[in-house]
Short mmCIF file of N, CA and C in Angstrom, two decimals:
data_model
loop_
_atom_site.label_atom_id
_atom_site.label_comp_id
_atom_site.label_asym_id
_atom_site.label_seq_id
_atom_site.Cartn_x
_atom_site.Cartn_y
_atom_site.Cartn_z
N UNK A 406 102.46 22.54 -117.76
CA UNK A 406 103.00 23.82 -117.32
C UNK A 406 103.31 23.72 -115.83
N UNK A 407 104.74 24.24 -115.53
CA UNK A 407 104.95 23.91 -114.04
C UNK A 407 104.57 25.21 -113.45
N UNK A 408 104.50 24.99 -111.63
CA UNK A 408 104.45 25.93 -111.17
C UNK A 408 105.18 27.23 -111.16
N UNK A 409 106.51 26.72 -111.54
CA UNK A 409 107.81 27.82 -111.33
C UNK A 409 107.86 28.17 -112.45
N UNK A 410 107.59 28.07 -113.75
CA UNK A 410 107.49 29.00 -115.12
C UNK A 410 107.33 30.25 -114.79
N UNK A 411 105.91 30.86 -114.13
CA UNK A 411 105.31 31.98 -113.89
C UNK A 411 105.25 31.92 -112.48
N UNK A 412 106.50 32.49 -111.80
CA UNK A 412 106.38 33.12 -110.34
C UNK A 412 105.30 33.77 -109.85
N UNK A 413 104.67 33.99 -109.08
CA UNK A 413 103.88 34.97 -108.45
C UNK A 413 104.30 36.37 -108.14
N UNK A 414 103.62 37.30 -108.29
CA UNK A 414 104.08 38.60 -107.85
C UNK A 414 102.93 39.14 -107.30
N UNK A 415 103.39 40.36 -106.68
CA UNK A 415 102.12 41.15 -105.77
C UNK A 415 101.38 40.35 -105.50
N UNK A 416 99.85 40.88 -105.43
CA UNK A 416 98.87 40.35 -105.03
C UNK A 416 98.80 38.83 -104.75
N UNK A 417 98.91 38.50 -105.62
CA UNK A 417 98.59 36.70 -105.75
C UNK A 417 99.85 36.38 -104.86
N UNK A 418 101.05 36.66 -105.10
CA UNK A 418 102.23 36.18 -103.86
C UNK A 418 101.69 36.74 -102.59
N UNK A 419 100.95 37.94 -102.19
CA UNK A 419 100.67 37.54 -101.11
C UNK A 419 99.16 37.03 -100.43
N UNK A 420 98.53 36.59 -101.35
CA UNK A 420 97.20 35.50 -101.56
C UNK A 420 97.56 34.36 -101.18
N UNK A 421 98.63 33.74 -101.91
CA UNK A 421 99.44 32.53 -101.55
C UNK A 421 100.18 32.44 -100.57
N UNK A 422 100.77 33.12 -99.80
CA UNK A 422 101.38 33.03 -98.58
C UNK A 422 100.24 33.17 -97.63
N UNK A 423 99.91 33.81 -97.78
CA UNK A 423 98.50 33.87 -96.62
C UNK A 423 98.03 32.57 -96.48
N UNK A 424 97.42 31.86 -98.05
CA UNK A 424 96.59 30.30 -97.71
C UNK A 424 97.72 29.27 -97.69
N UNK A 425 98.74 29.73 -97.83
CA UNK A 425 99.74 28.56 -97.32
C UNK A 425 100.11 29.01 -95.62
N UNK A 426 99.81 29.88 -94.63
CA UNK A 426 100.12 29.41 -93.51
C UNK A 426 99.17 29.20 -92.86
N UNK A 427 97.90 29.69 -93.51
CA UNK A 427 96.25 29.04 -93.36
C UNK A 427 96.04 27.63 -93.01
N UNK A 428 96.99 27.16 -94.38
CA UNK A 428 96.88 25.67 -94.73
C UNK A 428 97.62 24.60 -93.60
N UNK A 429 98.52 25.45 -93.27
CA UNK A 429 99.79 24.61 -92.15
C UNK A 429 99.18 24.99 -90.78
N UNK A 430 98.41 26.51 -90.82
CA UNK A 430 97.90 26.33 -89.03
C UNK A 430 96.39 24.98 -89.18
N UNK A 431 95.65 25.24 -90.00
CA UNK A 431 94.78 23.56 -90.17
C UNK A 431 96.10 22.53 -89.79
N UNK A 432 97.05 22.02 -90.72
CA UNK A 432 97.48 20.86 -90.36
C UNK A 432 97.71 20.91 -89.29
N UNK A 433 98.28 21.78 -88.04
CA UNK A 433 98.85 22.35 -86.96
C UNK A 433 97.63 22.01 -85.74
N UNK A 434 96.18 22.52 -86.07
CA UNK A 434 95.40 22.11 -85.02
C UNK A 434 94.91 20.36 -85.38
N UNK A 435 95.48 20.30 -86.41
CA UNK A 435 95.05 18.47 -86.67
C UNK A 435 95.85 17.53 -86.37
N UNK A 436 97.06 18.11 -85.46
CA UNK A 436 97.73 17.91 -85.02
C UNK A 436 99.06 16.44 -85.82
N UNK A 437 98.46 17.24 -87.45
CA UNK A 437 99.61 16.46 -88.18
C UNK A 437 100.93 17.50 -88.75
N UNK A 438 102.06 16.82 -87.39
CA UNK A 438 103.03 17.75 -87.77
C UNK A 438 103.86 18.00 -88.54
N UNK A 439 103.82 16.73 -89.43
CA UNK A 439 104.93 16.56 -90.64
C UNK A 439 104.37 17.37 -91.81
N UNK A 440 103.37 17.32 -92.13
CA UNK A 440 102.67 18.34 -93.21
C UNK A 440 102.49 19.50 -92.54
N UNK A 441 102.44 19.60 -91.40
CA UNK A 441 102.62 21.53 -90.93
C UNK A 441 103.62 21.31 -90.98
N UNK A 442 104.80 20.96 -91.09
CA UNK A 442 106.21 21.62 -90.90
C UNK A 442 106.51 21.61 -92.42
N UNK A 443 105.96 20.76 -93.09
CA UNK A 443 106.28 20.91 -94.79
C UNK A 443 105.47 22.45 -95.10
N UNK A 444 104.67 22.50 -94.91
CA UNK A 444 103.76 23.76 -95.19
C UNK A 444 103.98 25.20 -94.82
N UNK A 445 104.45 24.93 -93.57
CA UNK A 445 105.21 26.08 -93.52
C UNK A 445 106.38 26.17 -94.00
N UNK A 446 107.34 24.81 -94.20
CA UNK A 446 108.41 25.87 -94.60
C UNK A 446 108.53 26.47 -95.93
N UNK A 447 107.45 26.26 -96.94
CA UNK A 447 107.07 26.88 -98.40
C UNK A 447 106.31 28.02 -98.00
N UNK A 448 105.35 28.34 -97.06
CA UNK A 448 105.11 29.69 -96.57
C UNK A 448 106.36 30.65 -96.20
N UNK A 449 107.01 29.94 -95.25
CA UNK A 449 108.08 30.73 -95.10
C UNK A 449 109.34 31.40 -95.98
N UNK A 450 109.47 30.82 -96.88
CA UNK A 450 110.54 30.49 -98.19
C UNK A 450 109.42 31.24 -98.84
N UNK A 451 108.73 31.93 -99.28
CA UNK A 451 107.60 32.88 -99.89
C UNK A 451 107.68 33.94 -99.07
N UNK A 452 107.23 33.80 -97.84
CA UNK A 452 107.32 35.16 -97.61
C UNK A 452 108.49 36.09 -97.04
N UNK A 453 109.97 35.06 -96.86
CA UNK A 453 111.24 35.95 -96.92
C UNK A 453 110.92 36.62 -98.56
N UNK A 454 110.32 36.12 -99.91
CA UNK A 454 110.88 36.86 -100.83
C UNK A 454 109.88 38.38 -100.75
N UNK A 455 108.88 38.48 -99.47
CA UNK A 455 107.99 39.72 -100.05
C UNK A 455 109.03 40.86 -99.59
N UNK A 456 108.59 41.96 -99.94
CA UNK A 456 109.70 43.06 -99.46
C UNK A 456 108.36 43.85 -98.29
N UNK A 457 109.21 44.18 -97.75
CA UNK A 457 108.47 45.21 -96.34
C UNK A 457 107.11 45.45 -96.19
N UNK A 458 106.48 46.51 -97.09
CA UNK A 458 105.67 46.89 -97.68
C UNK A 458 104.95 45.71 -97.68
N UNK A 459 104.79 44.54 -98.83
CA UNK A 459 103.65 43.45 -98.77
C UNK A 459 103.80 42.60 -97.24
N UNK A 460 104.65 42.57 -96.73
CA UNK A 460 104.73 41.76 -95.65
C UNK A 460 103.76 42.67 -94.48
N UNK A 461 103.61 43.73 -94.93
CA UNK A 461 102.92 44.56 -94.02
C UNK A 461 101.22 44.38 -94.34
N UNK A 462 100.85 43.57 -95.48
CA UNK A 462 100.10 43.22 -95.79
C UNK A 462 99.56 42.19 -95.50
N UNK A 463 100.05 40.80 -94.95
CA UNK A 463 99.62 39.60 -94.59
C UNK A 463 98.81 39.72 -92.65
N UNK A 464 97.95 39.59 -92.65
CA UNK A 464 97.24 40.20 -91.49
C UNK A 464 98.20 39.39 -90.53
N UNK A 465 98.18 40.23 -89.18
CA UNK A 465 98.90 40.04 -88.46
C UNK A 465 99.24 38.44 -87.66
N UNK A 466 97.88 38.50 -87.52
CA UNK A 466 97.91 37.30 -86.32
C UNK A 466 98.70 35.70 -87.68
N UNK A 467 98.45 35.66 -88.95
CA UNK A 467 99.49 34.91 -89.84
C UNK A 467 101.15 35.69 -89.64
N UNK A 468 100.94 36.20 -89.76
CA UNK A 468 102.72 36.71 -89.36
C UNK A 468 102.87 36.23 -87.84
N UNK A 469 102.48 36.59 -87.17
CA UNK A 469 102.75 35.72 -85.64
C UNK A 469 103.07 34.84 -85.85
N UNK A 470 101.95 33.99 -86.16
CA UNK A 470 101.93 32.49 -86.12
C UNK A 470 102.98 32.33 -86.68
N UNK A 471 103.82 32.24 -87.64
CA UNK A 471 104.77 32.17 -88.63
C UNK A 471 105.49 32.25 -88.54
N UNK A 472 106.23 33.15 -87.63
CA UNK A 472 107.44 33.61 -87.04
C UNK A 472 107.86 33.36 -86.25
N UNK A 473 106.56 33.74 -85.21
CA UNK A 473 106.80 32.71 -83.56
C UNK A 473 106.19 31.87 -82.59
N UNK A 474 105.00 31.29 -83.07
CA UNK A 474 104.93 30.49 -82.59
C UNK A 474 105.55 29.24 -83.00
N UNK A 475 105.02 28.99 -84.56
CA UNK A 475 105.43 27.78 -85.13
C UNK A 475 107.23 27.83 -84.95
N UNK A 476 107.99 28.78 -84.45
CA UNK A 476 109.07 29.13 -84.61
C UNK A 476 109.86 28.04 -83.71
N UNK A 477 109.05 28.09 -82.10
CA UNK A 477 109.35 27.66 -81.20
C UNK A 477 109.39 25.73 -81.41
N UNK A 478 108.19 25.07 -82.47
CA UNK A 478 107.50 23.87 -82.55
C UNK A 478 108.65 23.22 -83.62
N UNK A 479 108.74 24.27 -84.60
CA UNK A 479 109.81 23.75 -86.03
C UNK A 479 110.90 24.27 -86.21
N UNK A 480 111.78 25.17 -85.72
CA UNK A 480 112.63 25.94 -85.64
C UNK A 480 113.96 25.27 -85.69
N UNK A 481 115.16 25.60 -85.80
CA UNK A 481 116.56 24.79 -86.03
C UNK A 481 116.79 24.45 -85.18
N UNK A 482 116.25 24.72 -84.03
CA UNK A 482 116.96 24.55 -82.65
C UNK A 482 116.04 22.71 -82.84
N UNK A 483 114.90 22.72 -82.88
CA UNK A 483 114.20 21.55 -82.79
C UNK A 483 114.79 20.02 -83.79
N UNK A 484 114.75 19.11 -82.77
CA UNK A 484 115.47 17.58 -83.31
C UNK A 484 114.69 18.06 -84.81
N UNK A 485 115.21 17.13 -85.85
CA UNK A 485 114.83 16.91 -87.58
C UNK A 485 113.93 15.77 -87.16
N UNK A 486 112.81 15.85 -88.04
CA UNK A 486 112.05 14.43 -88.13
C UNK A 486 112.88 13.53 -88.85
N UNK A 487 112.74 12.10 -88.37
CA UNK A 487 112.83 10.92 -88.78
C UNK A 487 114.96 10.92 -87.88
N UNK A 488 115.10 11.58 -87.49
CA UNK A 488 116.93 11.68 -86.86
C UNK A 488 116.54 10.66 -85.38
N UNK A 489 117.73 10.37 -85.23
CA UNK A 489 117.73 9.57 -83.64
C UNK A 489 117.89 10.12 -82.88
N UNK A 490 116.77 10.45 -81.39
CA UNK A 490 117.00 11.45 -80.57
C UNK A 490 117.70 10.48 -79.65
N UNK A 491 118.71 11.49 -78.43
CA UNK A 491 119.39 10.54 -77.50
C UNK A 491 118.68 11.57 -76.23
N UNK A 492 117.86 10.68 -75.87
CA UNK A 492 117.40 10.98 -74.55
C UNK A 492 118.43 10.86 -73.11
N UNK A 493 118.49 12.12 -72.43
CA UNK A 493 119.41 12.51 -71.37
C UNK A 493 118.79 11.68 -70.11
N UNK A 494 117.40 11.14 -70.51
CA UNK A 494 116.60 10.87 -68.76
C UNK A 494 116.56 9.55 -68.71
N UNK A 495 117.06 8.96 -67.46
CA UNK A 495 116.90 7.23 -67.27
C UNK A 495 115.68 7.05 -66.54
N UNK A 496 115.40 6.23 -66.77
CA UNK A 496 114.13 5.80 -66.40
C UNK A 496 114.06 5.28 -64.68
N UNK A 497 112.87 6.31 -64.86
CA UNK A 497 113.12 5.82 -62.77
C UNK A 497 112.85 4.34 -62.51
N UNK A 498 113.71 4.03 -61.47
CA UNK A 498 113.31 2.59 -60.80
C UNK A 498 112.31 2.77 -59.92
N UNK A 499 111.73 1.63 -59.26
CA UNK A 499 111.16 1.67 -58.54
C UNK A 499 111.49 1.15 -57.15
N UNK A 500 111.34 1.37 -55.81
CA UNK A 500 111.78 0.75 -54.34
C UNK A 500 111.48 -0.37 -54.54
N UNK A 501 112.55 -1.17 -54.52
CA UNK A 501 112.59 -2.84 -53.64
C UNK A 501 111.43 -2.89 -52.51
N UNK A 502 111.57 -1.99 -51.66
CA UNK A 502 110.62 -2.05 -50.39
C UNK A 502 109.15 -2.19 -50.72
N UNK A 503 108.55 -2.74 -49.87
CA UNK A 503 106.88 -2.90 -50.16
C UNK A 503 106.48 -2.27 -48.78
N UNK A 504 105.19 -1.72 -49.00
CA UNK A 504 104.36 -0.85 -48.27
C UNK A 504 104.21 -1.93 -46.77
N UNK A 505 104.02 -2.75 -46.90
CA UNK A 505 103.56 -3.98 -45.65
C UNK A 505 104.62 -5.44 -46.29
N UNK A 506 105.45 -5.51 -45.30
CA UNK A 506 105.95 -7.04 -45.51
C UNK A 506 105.40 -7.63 -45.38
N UNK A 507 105.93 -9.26 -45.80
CA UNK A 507 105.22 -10.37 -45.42
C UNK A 507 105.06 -10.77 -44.16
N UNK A 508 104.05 -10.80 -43.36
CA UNK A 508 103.95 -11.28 -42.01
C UNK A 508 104.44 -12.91 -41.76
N UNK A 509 104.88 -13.46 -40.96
CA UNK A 509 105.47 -14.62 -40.93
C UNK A 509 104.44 -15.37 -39.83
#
């Protein structure tokens, strides 16, 4: 029996959104970001489907987190994992000059 046979509704949809951004702020302080960014984005994709009302239900400080902090860390604006970033900064040189020449 798959998961998606029997959708979630009420209660339990928002049981499950709750321990799914539970689950991604853990991966988040464990500082593994590829499974927080998988984790949330199935939290997130859940809780666009609640309507007003239940969303008013998921205690606050998970709606924060959810919206905006993780917003700022995983958000569209942010490079895709595993893409080639092109870094804008060259790498500083260092002075030819030395602090004390060679005395002769």
């Amino acid at each position: 029996m798959s998961a998606f046979e029997n959708p979630l509704e009420g209660e339990a949809l928002i049981k499950e959104v709750c321990r799914r951004i539970r689950v991604a702020r853990s991966y988040w302080d464990t500082h593994n970001n590829a499974a927080c960014r998988k984790e949330r984005e199935r939290a997130l994709a859940l809780y666009n489907t609640l309507s007003k009302a239940e969303k008013e239900k998921i205690p606050q400080v998970l709606r924060v987190w959810l919206r905006y902090r993780s917003e700022k860390y995983f958000g569209d604006h942010r490079t895709a994992p595993g893409s080639s970033r092109k870094t804008g900064k060259k790498g500083r040189q260092r002075s030819q000059r030395t602090k004390h020449p060679e005395r002769r």
